Short mmCIF file of C-alpha atoms in Angstrom, two decimals:
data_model
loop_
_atom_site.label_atom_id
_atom_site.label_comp_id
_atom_site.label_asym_id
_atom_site.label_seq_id
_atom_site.Cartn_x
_atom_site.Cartn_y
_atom_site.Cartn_z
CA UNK A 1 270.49 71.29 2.97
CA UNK A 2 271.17 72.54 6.59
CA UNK A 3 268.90 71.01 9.66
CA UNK A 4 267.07 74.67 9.46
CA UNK A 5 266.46 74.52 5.96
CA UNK A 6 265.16 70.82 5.82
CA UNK A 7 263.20 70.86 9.08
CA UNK A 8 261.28 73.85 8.96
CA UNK A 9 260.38 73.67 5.04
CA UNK A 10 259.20 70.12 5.52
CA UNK A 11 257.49 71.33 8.31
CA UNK A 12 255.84 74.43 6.60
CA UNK A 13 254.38 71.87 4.28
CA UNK A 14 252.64 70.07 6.93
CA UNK A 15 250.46 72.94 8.31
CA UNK A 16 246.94 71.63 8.74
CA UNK A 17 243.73 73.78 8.22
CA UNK A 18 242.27 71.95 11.35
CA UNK A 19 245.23 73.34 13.33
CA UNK A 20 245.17 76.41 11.77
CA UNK A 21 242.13 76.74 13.06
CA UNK A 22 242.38 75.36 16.75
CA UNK A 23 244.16 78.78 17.02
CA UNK A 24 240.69 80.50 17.17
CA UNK A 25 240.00 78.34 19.83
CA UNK A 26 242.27 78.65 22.52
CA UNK A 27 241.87 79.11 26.65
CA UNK A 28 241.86 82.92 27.24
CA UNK A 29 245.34 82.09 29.66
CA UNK A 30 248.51 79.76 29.38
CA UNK A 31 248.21 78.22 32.87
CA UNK A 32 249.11 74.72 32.01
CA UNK A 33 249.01 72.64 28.84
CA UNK A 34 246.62 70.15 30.76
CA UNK A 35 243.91 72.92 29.70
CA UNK A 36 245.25 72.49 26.21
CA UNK A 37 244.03 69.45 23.48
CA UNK A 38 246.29 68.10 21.45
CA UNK A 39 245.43 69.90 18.65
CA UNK A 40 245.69 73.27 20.06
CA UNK A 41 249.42 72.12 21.46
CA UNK A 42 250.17 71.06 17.47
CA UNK A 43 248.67 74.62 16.06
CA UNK A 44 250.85 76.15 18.53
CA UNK A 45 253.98 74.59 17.68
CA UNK A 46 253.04 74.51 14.27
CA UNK A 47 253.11 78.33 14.33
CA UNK A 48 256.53 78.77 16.13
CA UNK A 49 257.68 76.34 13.44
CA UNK A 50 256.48 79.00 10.80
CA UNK A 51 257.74 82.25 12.80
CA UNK A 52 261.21 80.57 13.09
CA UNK A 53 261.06 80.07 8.94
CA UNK A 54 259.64 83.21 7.90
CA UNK A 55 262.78 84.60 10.12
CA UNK A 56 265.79 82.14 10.05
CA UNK A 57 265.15 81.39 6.01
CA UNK A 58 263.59 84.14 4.98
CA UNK A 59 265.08 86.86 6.87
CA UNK A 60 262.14 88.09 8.23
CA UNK A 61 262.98 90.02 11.16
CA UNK A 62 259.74 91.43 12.29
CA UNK A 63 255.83 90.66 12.21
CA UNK A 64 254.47 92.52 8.83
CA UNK A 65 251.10 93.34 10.85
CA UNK A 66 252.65 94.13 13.68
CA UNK A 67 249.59 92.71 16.02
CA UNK A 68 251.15 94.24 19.45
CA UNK A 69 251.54 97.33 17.96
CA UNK A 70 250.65 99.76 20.83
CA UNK A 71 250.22 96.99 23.34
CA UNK A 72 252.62 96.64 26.39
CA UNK A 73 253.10 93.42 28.04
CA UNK A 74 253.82 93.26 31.70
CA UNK A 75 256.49 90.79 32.30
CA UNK A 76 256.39 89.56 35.74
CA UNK A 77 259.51 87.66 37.40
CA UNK A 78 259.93 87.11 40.89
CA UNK A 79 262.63 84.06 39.54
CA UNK A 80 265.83 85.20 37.68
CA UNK A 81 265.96 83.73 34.00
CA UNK A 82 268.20 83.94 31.02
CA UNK A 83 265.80 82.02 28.24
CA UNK A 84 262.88 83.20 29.35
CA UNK A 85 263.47 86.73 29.42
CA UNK A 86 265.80 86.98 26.23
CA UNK A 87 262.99 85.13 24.31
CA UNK A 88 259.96 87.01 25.76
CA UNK A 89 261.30 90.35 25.30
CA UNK A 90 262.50 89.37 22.00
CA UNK A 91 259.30 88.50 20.84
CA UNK A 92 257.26 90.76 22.17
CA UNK A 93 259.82 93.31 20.27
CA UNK A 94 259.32 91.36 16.96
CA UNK A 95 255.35 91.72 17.54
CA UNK A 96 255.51 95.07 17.17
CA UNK A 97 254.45 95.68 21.19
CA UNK A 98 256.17 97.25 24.41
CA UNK A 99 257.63 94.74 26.81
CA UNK A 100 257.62 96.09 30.84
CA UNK A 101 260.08 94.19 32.74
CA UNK A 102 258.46 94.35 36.33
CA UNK A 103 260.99 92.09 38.88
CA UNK A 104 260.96 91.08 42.07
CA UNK A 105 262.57 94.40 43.13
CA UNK A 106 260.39 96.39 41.03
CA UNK A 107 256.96 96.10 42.04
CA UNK A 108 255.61 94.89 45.20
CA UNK A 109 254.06 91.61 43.76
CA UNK A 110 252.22 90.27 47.11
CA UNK A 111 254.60 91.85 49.23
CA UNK A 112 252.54 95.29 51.06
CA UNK A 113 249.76 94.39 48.40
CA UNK A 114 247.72 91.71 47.64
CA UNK A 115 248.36 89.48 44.84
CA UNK A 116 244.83 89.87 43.91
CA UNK A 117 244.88 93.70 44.02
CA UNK A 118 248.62 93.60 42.05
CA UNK A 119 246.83 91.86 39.23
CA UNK A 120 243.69 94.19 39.07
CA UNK A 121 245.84 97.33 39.14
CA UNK A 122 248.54 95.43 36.71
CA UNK A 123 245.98 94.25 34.31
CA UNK A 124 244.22 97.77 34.26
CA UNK A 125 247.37 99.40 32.70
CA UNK A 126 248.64 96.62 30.26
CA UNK A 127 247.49 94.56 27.87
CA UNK A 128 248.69 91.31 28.55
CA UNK A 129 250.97 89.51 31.65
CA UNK A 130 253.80 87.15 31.22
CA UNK A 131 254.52 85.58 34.97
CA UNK A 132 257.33 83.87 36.28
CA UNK A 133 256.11 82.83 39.96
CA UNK A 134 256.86 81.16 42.49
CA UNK A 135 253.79 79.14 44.46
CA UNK A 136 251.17 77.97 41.59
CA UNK A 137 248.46 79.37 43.55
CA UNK A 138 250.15 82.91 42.62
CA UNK A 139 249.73 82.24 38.87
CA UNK A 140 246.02 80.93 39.05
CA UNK A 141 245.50 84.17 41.29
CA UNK A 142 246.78 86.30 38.48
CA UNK A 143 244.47 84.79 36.05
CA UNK A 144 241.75 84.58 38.06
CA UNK A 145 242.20 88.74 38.65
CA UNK A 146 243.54 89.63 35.83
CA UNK A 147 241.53 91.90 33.20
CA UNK A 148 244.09 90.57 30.49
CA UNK A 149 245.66 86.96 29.39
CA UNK A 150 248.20 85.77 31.98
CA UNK A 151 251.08 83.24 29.68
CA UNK A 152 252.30 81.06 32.66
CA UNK A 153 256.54 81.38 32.65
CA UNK A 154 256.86 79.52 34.91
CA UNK A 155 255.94 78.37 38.37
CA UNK A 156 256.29 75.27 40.86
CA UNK A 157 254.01 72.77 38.79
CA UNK A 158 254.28 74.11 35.31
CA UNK A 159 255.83 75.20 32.62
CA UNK A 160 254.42 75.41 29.41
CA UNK A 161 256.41 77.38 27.30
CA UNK A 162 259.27 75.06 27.46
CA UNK A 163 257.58 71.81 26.92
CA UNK A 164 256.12 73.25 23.61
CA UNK A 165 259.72 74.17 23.08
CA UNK A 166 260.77 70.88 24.05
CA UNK A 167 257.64 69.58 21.39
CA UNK A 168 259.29 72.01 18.79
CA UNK A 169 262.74 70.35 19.16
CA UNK A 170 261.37 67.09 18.51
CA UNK A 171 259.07 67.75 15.61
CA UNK A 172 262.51 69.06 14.26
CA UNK A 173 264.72 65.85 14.94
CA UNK A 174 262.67 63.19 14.74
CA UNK A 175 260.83 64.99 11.25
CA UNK A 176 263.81 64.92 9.37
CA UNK A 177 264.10 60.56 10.54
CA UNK A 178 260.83 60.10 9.61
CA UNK A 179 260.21 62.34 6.13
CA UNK A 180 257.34 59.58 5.13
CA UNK A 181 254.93 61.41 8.30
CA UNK A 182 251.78 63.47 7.41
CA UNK A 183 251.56 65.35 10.44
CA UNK A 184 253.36 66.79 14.01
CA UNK A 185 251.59 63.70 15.48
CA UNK A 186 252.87 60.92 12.93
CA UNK A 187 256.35 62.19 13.98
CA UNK A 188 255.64 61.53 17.88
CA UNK A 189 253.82 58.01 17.93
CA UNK A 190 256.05 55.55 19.06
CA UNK A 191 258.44 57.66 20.03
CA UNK A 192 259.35 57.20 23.76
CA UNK A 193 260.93 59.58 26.04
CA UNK A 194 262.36 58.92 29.39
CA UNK A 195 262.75 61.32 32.54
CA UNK A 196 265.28 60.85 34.76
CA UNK A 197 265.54 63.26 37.04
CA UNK A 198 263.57 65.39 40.17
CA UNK A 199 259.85 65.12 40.48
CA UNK A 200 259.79 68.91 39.34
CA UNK A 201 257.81 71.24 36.94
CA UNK A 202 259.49 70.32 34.28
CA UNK A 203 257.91 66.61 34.21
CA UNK A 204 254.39 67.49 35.25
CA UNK A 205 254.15 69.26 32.12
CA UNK A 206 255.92 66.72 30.27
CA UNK A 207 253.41 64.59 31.95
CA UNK A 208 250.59 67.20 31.06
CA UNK A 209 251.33 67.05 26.96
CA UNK A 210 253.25 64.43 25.84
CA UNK A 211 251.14 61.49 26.28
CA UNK A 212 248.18 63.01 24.71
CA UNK A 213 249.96 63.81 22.05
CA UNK A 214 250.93 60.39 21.36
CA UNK A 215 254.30 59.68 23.36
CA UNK A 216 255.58 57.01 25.34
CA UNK A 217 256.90 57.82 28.35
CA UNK A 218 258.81 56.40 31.49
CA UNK A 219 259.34 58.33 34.02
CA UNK A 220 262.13 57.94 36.70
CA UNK A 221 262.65 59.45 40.44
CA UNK A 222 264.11 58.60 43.63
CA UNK A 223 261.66 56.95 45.63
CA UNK A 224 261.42 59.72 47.86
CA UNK A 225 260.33 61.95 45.12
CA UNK A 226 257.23 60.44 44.11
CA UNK A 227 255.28 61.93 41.18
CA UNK A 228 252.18 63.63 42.75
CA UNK A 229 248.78 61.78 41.87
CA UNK A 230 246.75 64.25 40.60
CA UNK A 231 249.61 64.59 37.71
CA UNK A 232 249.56 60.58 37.31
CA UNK A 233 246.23 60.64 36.98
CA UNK A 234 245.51 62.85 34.05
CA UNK A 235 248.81 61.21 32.31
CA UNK A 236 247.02 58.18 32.79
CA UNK A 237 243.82 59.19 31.19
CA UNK A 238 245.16 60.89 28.77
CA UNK A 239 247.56 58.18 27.45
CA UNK A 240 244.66 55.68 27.45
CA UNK A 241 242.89 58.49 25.27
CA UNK A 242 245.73 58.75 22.94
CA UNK A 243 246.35 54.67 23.53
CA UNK A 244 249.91 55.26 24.27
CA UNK A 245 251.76 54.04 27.84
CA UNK A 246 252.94 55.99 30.83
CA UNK A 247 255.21 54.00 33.45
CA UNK A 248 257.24 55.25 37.02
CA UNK A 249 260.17 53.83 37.89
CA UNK A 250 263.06 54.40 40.56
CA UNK A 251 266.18 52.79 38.66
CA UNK A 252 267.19 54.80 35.54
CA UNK A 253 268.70 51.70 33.73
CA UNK A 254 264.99 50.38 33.56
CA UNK A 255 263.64 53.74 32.72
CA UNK A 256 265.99 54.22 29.56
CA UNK A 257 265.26 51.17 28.35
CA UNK A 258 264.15 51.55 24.57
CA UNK A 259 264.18 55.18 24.41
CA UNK A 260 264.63 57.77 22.03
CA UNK A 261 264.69 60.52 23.72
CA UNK A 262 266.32 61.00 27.49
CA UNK A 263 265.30 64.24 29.52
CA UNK A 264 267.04 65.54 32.61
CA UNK A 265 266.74 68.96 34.33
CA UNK A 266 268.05 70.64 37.44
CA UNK A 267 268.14 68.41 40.71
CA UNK A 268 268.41 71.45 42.87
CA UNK A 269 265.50 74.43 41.38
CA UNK A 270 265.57 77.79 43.07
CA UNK A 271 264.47 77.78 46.54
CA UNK A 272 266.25 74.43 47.29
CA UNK A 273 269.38 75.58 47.97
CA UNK A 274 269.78 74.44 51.49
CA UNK A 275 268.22 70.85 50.02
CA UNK A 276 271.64 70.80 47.81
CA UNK A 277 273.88 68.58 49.76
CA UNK A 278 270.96 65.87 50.39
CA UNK A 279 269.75 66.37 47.12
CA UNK A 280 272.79 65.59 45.66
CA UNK A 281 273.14 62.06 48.06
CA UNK A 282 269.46 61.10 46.48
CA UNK A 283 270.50 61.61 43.21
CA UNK A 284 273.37 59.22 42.96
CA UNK A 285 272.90 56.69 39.89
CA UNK A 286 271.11 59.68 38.46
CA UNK A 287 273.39 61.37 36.26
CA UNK A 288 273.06 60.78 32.17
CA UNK A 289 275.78 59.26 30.76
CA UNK A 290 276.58 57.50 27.57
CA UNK A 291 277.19 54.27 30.30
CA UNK A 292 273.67 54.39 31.56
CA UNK A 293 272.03 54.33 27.90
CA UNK A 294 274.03 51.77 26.93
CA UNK A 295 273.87 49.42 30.05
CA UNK A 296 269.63 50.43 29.77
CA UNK A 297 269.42 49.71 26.51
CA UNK A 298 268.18 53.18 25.18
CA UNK A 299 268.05 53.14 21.28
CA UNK A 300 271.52 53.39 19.33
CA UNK A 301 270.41 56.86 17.90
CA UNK A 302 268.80 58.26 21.27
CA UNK A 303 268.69 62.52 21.63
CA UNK A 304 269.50 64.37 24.80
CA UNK A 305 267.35 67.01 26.15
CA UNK A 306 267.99 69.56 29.00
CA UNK A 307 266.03 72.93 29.43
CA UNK A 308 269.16 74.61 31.04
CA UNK A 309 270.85 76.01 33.23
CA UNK A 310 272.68 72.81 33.25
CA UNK A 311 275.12 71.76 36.15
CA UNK A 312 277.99 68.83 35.30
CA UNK A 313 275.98 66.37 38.02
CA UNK A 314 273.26 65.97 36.05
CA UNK A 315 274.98 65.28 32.65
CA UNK A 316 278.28 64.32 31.67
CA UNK A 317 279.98 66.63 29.10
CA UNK A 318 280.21 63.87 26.63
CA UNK A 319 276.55 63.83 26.44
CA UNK A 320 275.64 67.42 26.81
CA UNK A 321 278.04 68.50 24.31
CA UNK A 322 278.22 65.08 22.05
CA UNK A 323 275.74 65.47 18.41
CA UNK A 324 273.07 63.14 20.39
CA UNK A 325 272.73 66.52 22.64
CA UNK A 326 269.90 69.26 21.05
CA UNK A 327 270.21 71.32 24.10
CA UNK A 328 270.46 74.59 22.63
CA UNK A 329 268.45 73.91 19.73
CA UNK A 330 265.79 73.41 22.53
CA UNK A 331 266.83 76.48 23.69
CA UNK A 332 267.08 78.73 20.61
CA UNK A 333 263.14 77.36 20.74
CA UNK A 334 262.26 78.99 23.30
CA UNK A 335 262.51 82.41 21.39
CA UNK A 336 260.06 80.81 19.06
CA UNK A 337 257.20 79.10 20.93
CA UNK A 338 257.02 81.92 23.64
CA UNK A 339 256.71 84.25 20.08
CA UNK A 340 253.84 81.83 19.10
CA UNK A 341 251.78 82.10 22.43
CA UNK A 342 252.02 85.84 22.39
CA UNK A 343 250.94 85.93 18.96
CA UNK A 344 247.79 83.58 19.80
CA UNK A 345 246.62 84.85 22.81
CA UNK A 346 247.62 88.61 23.32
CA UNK A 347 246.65 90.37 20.35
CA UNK A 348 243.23 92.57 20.94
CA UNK A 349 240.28 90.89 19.15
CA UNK A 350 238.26 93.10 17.08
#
């Protein structure tokens, strides 16, 4: 039986009334996952688990109730994006709905206008907003303004969508080791996951999910790239919630120690171009290689992770393109967990 066949059936079979239900319950906007329990994060993935069955096993290539059906989304990117886009116009395609690519040279998103009046004259017309932002102010703006939901696609300090991909590829790995679990969250405990990498998006919503859904994690930057407090302090309470750990370190050997998973993204995001060449000095040490697991001590069977675009400084090919590596697996997920949001948040409620 193929990874697609075994995972997601297994999964199918786990789906929970109780998630099922946290569904219903859902913020009106996808800001963060911080605003999210751990529930509603499982019913979430949970349901991208099920869209990516109904269509990868059984061939399902579009939503039978077609719940966008004479909806447009307004997709809003003042980034460039491969994953992002692909997956979001995909899915808004297999809803049944419109998707309105608006970027940066499109509309005049804060430019001659407000932000505020862009997303009361944007909202008006649509029926719900996908953003990829810049500043994080410009995404709580949108929300705040907006007459519609507003699914966060990114910004400086979050990204949701991918760390529920990122929770997808797990569930999916580690569900097929460990076929004796109940649930999404017997698959995660004890499962520890280490970050080495930039002090970036990417982590603060690792950071903002993981431990309160029952991971371990250690998380590794250069010293001059501190993790922010306000993130280390919800982590914090959140893993004492879920009685799990969160630790910081500076040296990746001590961060991989014991892990399962290792995570790495971009050292150099969009906007830090002119940082490159320092950057690229602070990182030294920093790139993931099969050397630094084993000299750490990560676990003999430990799984790569990397949202993409990936550049050779961060990971060596024999990682990124070795079996350990789910990279595009994690990727493909995307499609699927961006297809689950839209599904719970945008469709009119009667």
């Amino acid at each position: 039986m193929s990874r697609l066949n075994g995972a997601t059936t297994a999964l199918s079979a786990q789906r929970s009334v109780h998630h099922a239900a946290a569904l219903k319950t859902l913020p009106r906007h996808m800001i963060s996952l911080s605003d999210y329990s751990a529930e509603q994060i499982a019913a979430l993935v949970e349901s991208a688990a099920e869209f990516k069955r109904k269509t990868k096993v059984e061939g399902q290539t579009f939503h039978p109730d077609a719940p966008l059906r004479g909806q447009t989304v307004a997709l809003l990117f003042s980034k460039r994006s491969t994953r992002t886009r692909v997956a979001s116009e995909s899915s808004i395609a297999y809803l049944g709905g419109h998707a309105m690519f608006l970027g940066k040279e499109d509309i005049q998103l804060g430019v001659n206008e407000s932000l505020r009046d862009s997303a009361q004259v944007i909202s008006s017309m649509v029926d719900g907003i996908f953003a990829r932002v810049g500043a994080h102010s410009d995404i709580t703006t949108l929300a705040e303004h907006s007459t519609v939901p507003v699914i966060n696609a990114l910004c400086d300090e979050n990204h949701p969508t991918q760390i529920l991909a990122d929770l997808l590829t797990i569930w999916e790995v580690y569900g097929e080791r460990r076929p004796e679990a109940r649930n999404m969250f017997d698959v995660f405990r004890g499962l520890r996951v280490a970050w080495v990498g930039d002090a970036n998006n990417i982590v603060y919503e690792m950071l903002a999910a993981m431990p309160k859904c029952g991971f371990d994690m250690r998380v590794c930057t250069p010293a001059k790239y501190p993790i922010p407090e306000g993130v280390r302090a919800q982590a914090k309470g959140d893993a004492e919630k879920a009685e799990v750990s969160v630790e910081y370190f500076t040296d990746p050997l001590e961060a991989v120690r014991d892990a399962d998973i290792i995570v790495t993204d971009t050292w150099v995001s969009m906007g830090q171009e002119a940082e490159k060449a320092q950057r690229l000095r602070d990182f030294q040490g920093y790139q993931v290689s099969r050397e630094m697991a084993e000299q750490g001590g990560a676990k003999k069977d430990w799984t790569f992770m990397h949202c993409l675009p990936r550049k050779p400084e961060e990971v060596t090919d024999e990682v990124f393109y070795s079996d350990r590596s789910v990279v595009f697996q994690e990727a493909e997920n995307r499609k699927w967990t961006i297809l689950a949001a839209f599904a719970a948040l945008l469709p009119k409620k009667n």
